[in-house]
Amino acid sequence: MVGLLCLTLGLAPVIPEPHVWEKLKMLAAGDLTRPMDIFDLLLHGMPWMFALAKLALRPAR
């Protein structure tokens, strides 16, 4: 389920570039200041945060 979220919401829209990638570039450049841009980063980044948390918290085999 988390993988499906990453592929749909996490990468939407795919063309011309995913919002999460655009917002991460803005964050790195220091241009992420508008509340809508911050909300957009959180919205599109949440599936990726869930995926990382799921990987980090899985039991060792």
Tab-separated table of C-alpha atoms in Angstrom:
chain	number	residue	atom	x	y	z
A	1	MET	CA	0.000	0.000	0.000
A	2	VAL	CA	2.813	2.416	0.853
A	3	GLY	CA	4.488	1.619	-2.472
A	4	LEU	CA	1.303	2.463	-4.319
A	5	LEU	CA	1.078	5.776	-2.459
A	6	CYS	CA	4.691	6.570	-3.365
A	7	LEU	CA	4.039	5.871	-7.028
A	8	THR	CA	0.805	7.869	-7.212
A	9	LEU	CA	0.733	10.745	-4.717
A	10	GLY	CA	4.475	10.744	-4.094
A	11	LEU	CA	5.360	11.285	-7.747
A	12	ALA	CA	2.329	13.253	-8.951
A	13	PRO	CA	2.451	14.967	-11.418
A	14	VAL	CA	5.151	13.073	-13.276
A	15	ILE	CA	5.450	15.540	-16.151
A	16	PRO	CA	7.333	17.954	-16.258
A	17	GLU	CA	8.807	16.902	-12.871
A	18	PRO	CA	7.346	15.496	-9.640
A	19	HIS	CA	6.223	18.108	-7.114
A	20	VAL	CA	8.222	16.488	-4.333
A	21	TRP	CA	11.443	16.829	-6.356
A	22	GLU	CA	10.642	20.444	-7.239
A	23	LYS	CA	9.925	21.299	-3.595
A	24	LEU	CA	13.086	19.549	-2.376
A	25	LYS	CA	15.124	21.643	-4.815
A	26	MET	CA	13.366	24.762	-3.519
A	27	LEU	CA	14.148	23.695	0.058
A	28	ALA	CA	17.824	23.182	-0.768
A	29	ALA	CA	17.987	26.598	-2.440
A	30	GLY	CA	16.229	28.304	0.478
A	31	ASP	CA	13.241	29.327	-1.651
A	32	LEU	CA	10.608	27.260	0.170
A	33	THR	CA	8.843	30.083	2.007
A	34	ARG	CA	5.202	30.172	0.859
A	35	PRO	CA	2.802	28.170	3.069
A	36	MET	CA	1.297	26.476	0.005
A	37	ASP	CA	4.723	25.236	-1.089
A	38	ILE	CA	5.430	23.868	2.405
A	39	PHE	CA	2.039	22.114	2.450
A	40	ASP	CA	2.734	20.718	-1.024
A	41	LEU	CA	6.089	19.314	0.135
A	42	LEU	CA	4.428	17.683	3.147
A	43	LEU	CA	1.586	16.271	1.057
A	44	HIS	CA	3.767	14.774	-1.662
A	45	GLY	CA	6.545	13.790	0.751
A	46	MET	CA	4.354	11.913	3.246
A	47	PRO	CA	4.285	8.612	1.312
A	48	TRP	CA	8.080	8.681	1.096
A	49	MET	CA	8.340	9.350	4.848
A	50	PHE	CA	6.001	6.420	5.517
A	51	ALA	CA	8.103	4.174	3.276
A	52	LEU	CA	11.336	5.170	5.032
A	53	ALA	CA	9.757	4.662	8.465
A	54	LYS	CA	8.412	1.271	7.431
A	55	LEU	CA	11.851	0.195	6.208
A	56	ALA	CA	13.580	1.515	9.336
A	57	LEU	CA	11.158	-0.145	11.754
A	58	ARG	CA	10.906	-3.567	10.152
A	59	PRO	CA	12.310	-6.407	12.245
A	60	ALA	CA	15.746	-7.776	11.384
A	61	ARG	CA	15.780	-11.238	9.840
